[in-house]
Amino acid sequence: MTEVNKRTQIKNAAAKLFRKKGYRATSMQDIADALGIKAASLYNHIKSKQEILTELLMNIALAFTAGMDDIRNSSLDENSQLEELVNLHVNLTFKYKDSIALITGEWVHLDPEILPQYLEKRNNYEEAFMAILESCQKKKLISESTNLDIALFSILSSLHWLYNWHNKNPDLGKIELAAQLKKILLHGLISPKK
Amino acid sequence: MTEVNKRTQIKNAAAKLFRKKGYRATSMQDIADALGIKAASLYNHIKSKQEILTELLMNIALAFTAGMDDIRNSSLDENSQLEELVNLHVNLTFKYKDSIALITGEWVHLDPEILPQYLEKRNNYEEAFMAILESCQKKKLISESTNLDIALFSILSSLHWLYNWHNKNPDLGKIELAAQLKKILLHGLISPKK
DNA sequence: GTCTATAGGCTGATAGAC
DNA sequence: GTCTATCAGCCTATAGAC
């Protein structure tokens, strides 16, 4: 936190701007202004604007992949694995406050050469998530009549948009946020009828 | 469906492109190409690119506001009102297949003069949604320990991203989709312990 | 590693012929 | 209502002085 690489400063500033205005609406001028230098000076530290986006997004993708591997390699039961996935998303949302916002929409601006690599990681993650849901259904933790495609989409939507909510409520702690999400996402909002 | 205004054709083509590439990455060229005309010809039908975005987004905002008013003015009980809100989102997702995608991110590109009007409608909608959740909690339909801010954010995240899911699974009917969402979002994924 | 200067391309929008 | 021609501005990125 004390001494930070200028390259890192550029990536941090860019992440904040990409998040707020989007990749295309953010100019190199904007990024340079945020750091108090001229736009041309940025190119002493980075190759291109696209390089920044690529590194930000691939970094996030790797973090999710690594977290998922950890969970799948654990001996936790299915229910606990689901809860750990919620923890993973909460933790990464706190850790990558700005750049995590890019996974909901800005990934479309990745160069056609990089895009397939990104999407492959994303698909792998979603398939691994789905495999856990299927285990849950097989063990009757999830009702047989539940459409798992919809369940997966629904949970991931909430978890992907966490960054947005978190930004408005920075006072709520990680632990409480994760606990509430587990309750609401996994165990339902409406109390079961007695 | 037979005879469509050229203005409407432009808005439809723009909605599809804004959704796919984003507002800033979509040029008037792109829109004109989609219609087989020259970019300059667009200006015989519309005032500006911004006008298209404004009309698309305000139209959606009005549809949500009207739907919410209908529900609040009904005599349905709290639980049924929540279910009707899910129906509302599913119906509007089917009706405004492309332009509904803009509410998750592209609204940031609204002109500073229009943006406050849009955000006011959005806030009103979310407050009305919250009021229904509060009624549910007061009647013990929702546990006292549930954080309603998180619950609201979580449900809206899933409902806002419906358009994305729906596009990939066009074969699933409206009724079944709505039924599954009510079960998963409101009554929980994991079966209650016996 | 910063700067100024500038290239080369694309942008939204307008003017005016047909 | 379409077209061609064009403007003025902004964009990413590079070259080269300091």
Coordinates of C-alpha atoms (C1' of nucleotides) in Angstrom, one line a residue:
Chain A
M1 CA 0.0 0.0 0.0
T2 CA 3.0 2.3 0.5
E3 CA 4.9 2.2 -2.7
V4 CA 3.0 1.3 -5.9
N5 CA 4.4 0.7 -9.4
K6 CA 3.2 3.3 -11.9
R7 CA 2.0 0.5 -14.1
T8 CA -0.3 -0.6 -11.3
Q9 CA -1.4 3.0 -10.7
I10 CA -2.5 3.2 -14.3
K11 CA -4.3 -0.1 -14.2
N12 CA -6.1 1.0 -11.0
A13 CA -7.1 4.3 -12.4
A14 CA -8.3 2.7 -15.6
A15 CA -10.3 0.1 -13.7
K16 CA -12.2 2.9 -11.9
L17 CA -12.9 4.8 -15.1
F18 CA -13.8 1.7 -17.1
R19 CA -16.2 0.8 -14.4
K20 CA -17.8 4.2 -14.2
K21 CA -18.0 5.2 -17.9
G22 CA -17.2 2.0 -19.8
Y23 CA -14.2 1.0 -21.8
R24 CA -15.1 2.8 -25.0
A25 CA -16.2 6.1 -23.3
T26 CA -12.9 6.2 -21.3
S27 CA -10.1 7.9 -23.2
M28 CA -6.4 7.7 -22.5
Q29 CA -6.7 11.4 -21.7
D30 CA -9.1 10.5 -18.9
I31 CA -6.7 8.0 -17.5
A32 CA -3.8 10.4 -17.8
D33 CA -5.8 13.2 -16.1
A34 CA -6.5 10.9 -13.2
L35 CA -2.8 10.5 -12.6
G36 CA -1.8 14.0 -13.4
I37 CA 0.4 13.2 -16.4
K38 CA 0.0 13.6 -20.2
A39 CA -1.7 10.9 -22.3
A40 CA 1.4 10.1 -24.3
S41 CA 3.3 9.3 -21.1
L42 CA 1.1 6.4 -20.4
Y43 CA 2.8 4.5 -23.2
N44 CA 6.1 4.3 -21.3
H45 CA 4.3 1.9 -19.0
I46 CA 1.7 0.1 -21.0
K47 CA 1.5 -1.1 -24.6
S48 CA -2.1 0.0 -25.4
K49 CA -5.5 0.7 -23.9
Q50 CA -6.5 -2.9 -24.9
E51 CA -3.7 -4.3 -22.9
I52 CA -5.1 -2.7 -19.7
L53 CA -8.5 -4.2 -20.3
T54 CA -7.1 -7.6 -21.0
E55 CA -4.9 -7.7 -17.9
L56 CA -7.7 -6.5 -15.7
L57 CA -10.2 -9.1 -17.0
M58 CA -7.8 -12.0 -17.2
N59 CA -6.7 -11.3 -13.6
I60 CA -10.3 -11.6 -12.4
A61 CA -10.9 -14.7 -14.4
L62 CA -7.8 -16.4 -12.9
A63 CA -8.9 -15.5 -9.4
F64 CA -12.3 -17.1 -10.0
T65 CA -10.8 -20.2 -11.6
A66 CA -8.3 -20.6 -8.7
G67 CA -11.1 -20.2 -6.1
M68 CA -13.3 -22.7 -7.8
D69 CA -10.4 -25.3 -8.0
D70 CA -9.9 -24.9 -4.3
I71 CA -13.5 -25.6 -3.6
R72 CA -13.8 -28.6 -5.9
N73 CA -10.6 -30.1 -4.5
S74 CA -11.9 -29.8 -1.0
S75 CA -13.7 -32.6 0.9
L76 CA -16.7 -30.3 1.8
D77 CA -20.2 -31.6 1.2
E78 CA -22.3 -30.2 -1.6
N79 CA -24.2 -27.7 0.6
S80 CA -20.9 -26.4 2.1
Q81 CA -19.4 -26.1 -1.4
L82 CA -22.3 -23.8 -2.4
E83 CA -21.7 -21.7 0.6
E84 CA -18.0 -21.4 -0.2
L85 CA -18.9 -20.2 -3.7
V86 CA -20.8 -17.4 -2.1
N87 CA -17.8 -16.6 0.1
L88 CA -15.6 -16.6 -3.0
H89 CA -17.7 -14.0 -4.8
V90 CA -17.9 -11.8 -1.7
N91 CA -14.2 -12.0 -1.1
L92 CA -13.2 -11.2 -4.7
T93 CA -15.7 -8.4 -4.8
F94 CA -14.0 -6.8 -1.8
K95 CA -10.5 -7.5 -3.2
Y96 CA -11.1 -6.3 -6.8
K97 CA -13.5 -3.5 -6.0
D98 CA -13.4 -1.8 -9.4
S99 CA -12.1 -4.3 -12.0
I100 CA -14.7 -6.9 -11.0
A101 CA -17.4 -4.7 -12.4
L102 CA -16.0 -5.3 -15.9
I103 CA -17.2 -8.9 -16.0
T104 CA -20.8 -8.0 -16.4
G105 CA -20.5 -6.1 -19.6
E106 CA -17.1 -4.7 -20.6
W107 CA -15.6 -8.0 -21.6
V108 CA -17.3 -7.6 -25.0
H109 CA -14.6 -5.0 -25.8
L110 CA -11.8 -7.6 -25.5
D111 CA -9.9 -8.0 -28.8
P112 CA -11.2 -10.9 -30.9
E113 CA -7.9 -12.6 -30.4
I114 CA -8.2 -12.6 -26.6
L115 CA -12.0 -13.0 -26.3
P116 CA -12.1 -16.8 -26.8
Q117 CA -9.6 -17.3 -24.0
Y118 CA -11.7 -15.2 -21.7
L119 CA -14.9 -16.9 -22.6
E120 CA -13.4 -20.4 -22.2
K121 CA -12.4 -19.6 -18.6
R122 CA -15.9 -18.2 -18.0
N123 CA -17.6 -21.3 -19.4
N124 CA -15.4 -23.6 -17.4
Y125 CA -16.3 -21.7 -14.2
E126 CA -20.0 -21.9 -15.0
E127 CA -19.8 -25.6 -15.8
A128 CA -18.1 -26.2 -12.5
F129 CA -20.7 -24.3 -10.7
M130 CA -23.4 -26.3 -12.5
A131 CA -21.7 -29.6 -11.6
I132 CA -22.0 -28.6 -7.9
L133 CA -25.7 -27.8 -8.4
E134 CA -26.2 -31.1 -10.0
S135 CA -24.7 -32.9 -7.1
C136 CA -27.0 -31.1 -4.8
Q137 CA -30.0 -32.1 -6.9
K138 CA -28.9 -35.7 -7.0
K139 CA -28.7 -35.7 -3.2
K140 CA -32.2 -34.2 -3.0
L141 CA -30.9 -30.9 -1.5
I142 CA -32.5 -29.2 -4.5
S143 CA -36.0 -30.2 -5.6
E144 CA -36.2 -32.4 -8.7
S145 CA -38.5 -29.9 -10.3
T146 CA -36.1 -27.0 -10.2
N147 CA -34.6 -26.0 -13.5
L148 CA -30.9 -25.8 -12.8
D149 CA -30.1 -23.6 -15.7
I150 CA -32.4 -20.9 -14.3
A151 CA -31.0 -21.5 -10.8
L152 CA -27.5 -21.0 -12.0
F153 CA -28.3 -17.9 -14.0
S154 CA -30.2 -16.4 -11.1
I155 CA -27.5 -17.0 -8.5
L156 CA -24.7 -15.8 -10.8
S157 CA -26.7 -12.6 -11.6
S158 CA -26.9 -11.7 -8.0
L159 CA -23.3 -12.5 -7.3
H160 CA -22.0 -10.7 -10.3
W161 CA -23.8 -7.5 -9.4
L162 CA -22.5 -7.6 -5.8
Y163 CA -19.9 -5.0 -6.7
N164 CA -22.6 -2.5 -7.5
W165 CA -24.4 -3.0 -4.2
H166 CA -21.3 -3.2 -2.2
N167 CA -20.2 0.2 -3.5
K168 CA -23.3 1.9 -2.1
N169 CA -23.1 0.1 1.3
P170 CA -19.4 0.0 2.2
D171 CA -20.3 -0.1 5.9
L172 CA -21.7 -3.7 5.9
G173 CA -19.0 -6.3 6.8
K174 CA -17.9 -9.2 4.6
I175 CA -19.1 -11.8 7.1
E176 CA -22.6 -10.4 7.5
L177 CA -23.0 -9.8 3.7
A178 CA -22.0 -13.4 3.0
A179 CA -24.3 -14.8 5.6
Q180 CA -27.3 -12.8 4.3
L181 CA -26.6 -13.9 0.7
K182 CA -26.4 -17.5 1.7
K183 CA -29.8 -17.2 3.4
I184 CA -31.5 -15.3 0.6
L185 CA -29.9 -17.0 -2.4
L186 CA -29.8 -20.5 -1.1
H187 CA -32.5 -20.9 1.5
G188 CA -35.2 -18.5 0.1
L189 CA -36.7 -15.2 1.0
I190 CA -40.2 -16.2 2.0
S191 CA -40.4 -18.2 5.2
P192 CA -41.6 -21.8 4.6
K193 CA -45.3 -22.3 5.5
K194 CA -45.6 -24.2 8.8
Chain B
M1 CA -45.8 -6.5 -37.6
T2 CA -46.6 -5.9 -41.3
E3 CA -45.9 -2.3 -41.9
V4 CA -43.4 -0.5 -39.6
N5 CA -42.4 3.1 -39.4
K6 CA -38.9 3.8 -40.5
R7 CA -38.3 5.6 -37.2
T8 CA -39.3 2.5 -35.4
Q9 CA -37.0 0.4 -37.6
I10 CA -34.1 2.7 -36.7
K11 CA -34.9 2.4 -33.0
N12 CA -35.1 -1.4 -33.2
A13 CA -31.9 -1.7 -35.1
A14 CA -30.2 0.6 -32.6
A15 CA -31.5 -1.3 -29.6
K16 CA -30.0 -4.5 -31.0
L17 CA -26.6 -2.9 -31.6
F18 CA -26.5 -0.9 -28.3
R19 CA -27.3 -4.2 -26.6
K20 CA -24.5 -6.1 -28.4
K21 CA -21.7 -3.5 -28.5
G22 CA -22.8 -0.8 -26.2
Y23 CA -23.9 2.8 -27.0
R24 CA -20.5 4.3 -27.4
A25 CA -19.1 1.5 -29.5
T26 CA -22.1 1.7 -31.9
S27 CA -21.8 4.2 -34.7
M28 CA -24.5 5.8 -36.8
Q29 CA -22.7 3.9 -39.6
D30 CA -23.5 0.7 -37.9
I31 CA -27.1 1.5 -37.5
A32 CA -27.4 2.7 -41.1
D33 CA -25.7 -0.4 -42.4
A34 CA -28.2 -2.6 -40.5
L35 CA -31.0 -0.9 -42.5
G36 CA -29.2 -0.7 -45.8
I37 CA -29.1 3.1 -46.0
K38 CA -26.4 5.8 -45.6
A39 CA -25.7 7.3 -42.1
A40 CA -26.7 10.8 -43.2
S41 CA -30.2 9.5 -44.1
L42 CA -30.9 8.6 -40.5
Y43 CA -31.2 12.2 -39.6
N44 CA -34.4 12.6 -41.7
H45 CA -36.0 10.4 -39.0
I46 CA -34.2 11.1 -35.8
K47 CA -32.6 14.1 -34.2
S48 CA -29.5 12.5 -32.8
K49 CA -28.0 9.3 -31.5
Q50 CA -28.7 10.5 -28.0
E51 CA -32.4 10.8 -28.9
I52 CA -32.6 7.1 -29.7
L53 CA -31.0 6.1 -26.4
T54 CA -33.3 8.4 -24.5
E55 CA -36.5 7.1 -26.1
L56 CA -35.5 3.5 -25.7
L57 CA -34.7 3.9 -22.0
M58 CA -37.6 6.1 -21.1
N59 CA -40.0 3.8 -22.8
I60 CA -38.7 0.9 -20.6
A61 CA -38.9 3.0 -17.5
L62 CA -42.5 4.0 -18.2
A63 CA -43.4 0.4 -18.7
F64 CA -42.0 -0.6 -15.3
T65 CA -43.6 2.3 -13.6
A66 CA -47.0 1.5 -15.1
G67 CA -46.7 -2.2 -14.2
M68 CA -45.8 -1.3 -10.6
D69 CA -48.7 1.1 -10.3
D70 CA -51.1 -1.7 -11.4
I71 CA -49.7 -4.0 -8.8
R72 CA -49.8 -1.5 -6.0
N73 CA -53.4 -0.5 -6.8
S74 CA -54.5 -4.1 -6.8
S75 CA -56.1 -5.8 -3.8
L76 CA -53.6 -8.7 -3.9
D77 CA -52.0 -9.8 -0.7
E78 CA -48.2 -9.2 -0.2
N79 CA -47.1 -12.6 -1.3
S80 CA -49.1 -12.4 -4.6
Q81 CA -47.8 -8.9 -5.2
L82 CA -44.2 -10.2 -5.1
E83 CA -45.2 -12.9 -7.6
E84 CA -46.8 -10.4 -9.9
L85 CA -43.6 -8.4 -9.8
V86 CA -41.8 -11.4 -11.1
N87 CA -44.5 -11.8 -13.8
L88 CA -44.0 -8.1 -14.7
H89 CA -40.2 -8.5 -15.3
V90 CA -40.7 -11.7 -17.3
N91 CA -43.4 -10.1 -19.5
L92 CA -41.4 -6.9 -20.2
T93 CA -38.3 -9.0 -20.9
F94 CA -40.2 -10.8 -23.6
K95 CA -41.8 -7.6 -24.9
Y96 CA -38.7 -5.4 -25.1
K97 CA -36.2 -8.1 -25.9
D98 CA -33.3 -5.8 -26.9
S99 CA -33.9 -2.4 -25.3
I100 CA -34.5 -3.9 -21.8
A101 CA -30.8 -4.9 -21.8
L102 CA -29.9 -1.2 -21.7
I103 CA -31.1 -0.8 -18.1
T104 CA -28.2 -2.7 -16.6
G105 CA -25.4 -0.4 -17.9
E106 CA -26.1 1.8 -20.9
W107 CA -28.2 4.3 -19.0
V108 CA -24.9 5.9 -17.9
H109 CA -24.7 7.4 -21.4
L110 CA -27.9 9.4 -21.1
D111 CA -27.3 13.1 -21.4
P112 CA -26.8 14.9 -18.1
E113 CA -30.0 16.7 -18.7
I114 CA -32.1 13.6 -19.0
L115 CA -30.2 11.3 -16.6
P116 CA -31.9 12.7 -13.4
Q117 CA -35.4 12.0 -14.8
Y118 CA -34.4 8.5 -15.6
L119 CA -32.8 7.9 -12.2
E120 CA -35.9 9.3 -10.4
K121 CA -38.1 6.8 -12.1
R122 CA -35.7 4.0 -11.3
N123 CA -35.5 5.1 -7.6
N124 CA -39.3 5.3 -7.4
Y125 CA -39.6 1.8 -8.7
E126 CA -37.0 0.4 -6.3
E127 CA -38.7 2.2 -3.4
A128 CA -42.1 0.7 -4.3
F129 CA -40.5 -2.7 -4.5
M130 CA -38.9 -2.2 -1.1
A131 CA -42.3 -1.1 0.3
I132 CA -43.8 -4.4 -0.7
L133 CA -40.9 -6.3 0.8
E134 CA -41.4 -4.4 4.1
S135 CA -45.1 -5.3 4.1
C136 CA -44.0 -9.0 3.8
Q137 CA -41.6 -8.7 6.6
K138 CA -44.2 -7.0 8.8
K139 CA -46.6 -9.9 8.2
K140 CA -43.8 -12.4 9.0
L141 CA -43.7 -13.7 5.5
I142 CA -40.0 -12.7 5.5
S143 CA -37.8 -13.4 8.5
E144 CA -37.0 -10.5 10.8
S145 CA -33.3 -11.2 10.5
T146 CA -33.3 -10.8 6.7
N147 CA -31.6 -7.6 5.4
L148 CA -34.1 -6.2 3.0
D149 CA -31.6 -4.1 1.2
I150 CA -29.7 -7.2 0.2
A151 CA -32.8 -9.1 -0.6
L152 CA -34.0 -6.3 -2.9
F153 CA -30.6 -6.0 -4.6
S154 CA -30.4 -9.7 -5.1
I155 CA -33.9 -10.2 -6.6
L156 CA -33.5 -7.2 -8.9
S157 CA -30.1 -8.4 -10.1
S158 CA -31.6 -11.7 -11.2
L159 CA -34.6 -10.0 -12.8
H160 CA -32.6 -7.4 -14.6
W161 CA -30.3 -10.0 -16.1
L162 CA -33.2 -12.1 -17.4
Y163 CA -32.9 -10.7 -20.9
N164 CA -29.4 -12.2 -21.1
W165 CA -30.6 -15.7 -20.1
H166 CA -33.7 -15.5 -22.1
N167 CA -31.7 -14.8 -25.3
K168 CA -29.8 -18.1 -24.9
N169 CA -32.9 -20.2 -24.1
P170 CA -35.7 -18.8 -26.3
D171 CA -37.5 -22.2 -26.3
L172 CA -38.6 -22.0 -22.6
G173 CA -42.0 -20.5 -22.3
K174 CA -43.0 -17.4 -20.3
I175 CA -45.2 -19.3 -17.8
E176 CA -42.6 -21.9 -16.9
L177 CA -39.8 -19.3 -16.6
A178 CA -41.9 -17.2 -14.3
A179 CA -42.9 -20.2 -12.2
Q180 CA -39.3 -21.3 -11.8
L181 CA -38.2 -17.8 -10.9
K182 CA -40.8 -17.5 -8.2
K183 CA -39.7 -20.7 -6.7
I184 CA -36.0 -20.0 -6.8
L185 CA -36.0 -16.3 -6.0
L186 CA -38.8 -16.3 -3.4
H187 CA -38.9 -19.8 -1.9
G188 CA -35.3 -20.8 -2.0
L189 CA -33.1 -23.2 -3.8
I190 CA -32.1 -25.6 -1.1
S191 CA -35.1 -27.7 0.2
P192 CA -35.9 -26.9 3.8
K193 CA -34.6 -29.4 6.3
K194 CA -37.3 -31.8 7.5
Chain C
dG1 C1' 10.1 9.0 -18.0
dT2 C1' 8.1 13.2 -19.1
dC3 C1' 6.9 16.3 -22.5
dT4 C1' 5.2 18.6 -27.4
dA5 C1' 3.8 17.7 -31.8
dT6 C1' 1.5 15.2 -34.9
dA7 C1' -0.2 11.4 -37.7
dG8 C1' -4.2 8.9 -39.4
dG9 C1' -8.7 7.3 -38.7
dC10 C1' -13.2 7.5 -37.1
dT11 C1' -17.1 10.1 -35.0
dG12 C1' -21.8 12.7 -35.0
dA13 C1' -23.9 15.8 -37.5
dT14 C1' -25.0 19.4 -41.4
dA15 C1' -25.6 21.4 -46.3
dG16 C1' -27.4 21.0 -50.4
dA17 C1' -28.1 18.3 -55.0
dC18 C1' -31.5 15.1 -56.8
Chain D
dG1 C1' -36.3 10.8 -48.3
dT2 C1' -32.1 9.5 -50.2
dC3 C1' -27.7 10.6 -51.6
dT4 C1' -22.5 12.8 -51.7
dA5 C1' -19.5 15.8 -49.7
dT6 C1' -17.7 17.8 -45.9
dC7 C1' -16.7 19.8 -41.3
dA8 C1' -14.8 20.0 -36.8
dG9 C1' -13.6 17.3 -33.1
dC10 C1' -11.8 13.5 -30.7
dC11 C1' -9.5 9.1 -30.6
dT12 C1' -5.2 5.9 -30.0
dA13 C1' -0.7 5.7 -30.8
dT14 C1' 4.1 7.2 -32.3
dA15 C1' 8.4 10.2 -33.0
dG16 C1' 11.6 12.6 -31.1
dA17 C1' 13.4 16.6 -27.9
dC18 C1' 14.7 17.2 -23.2

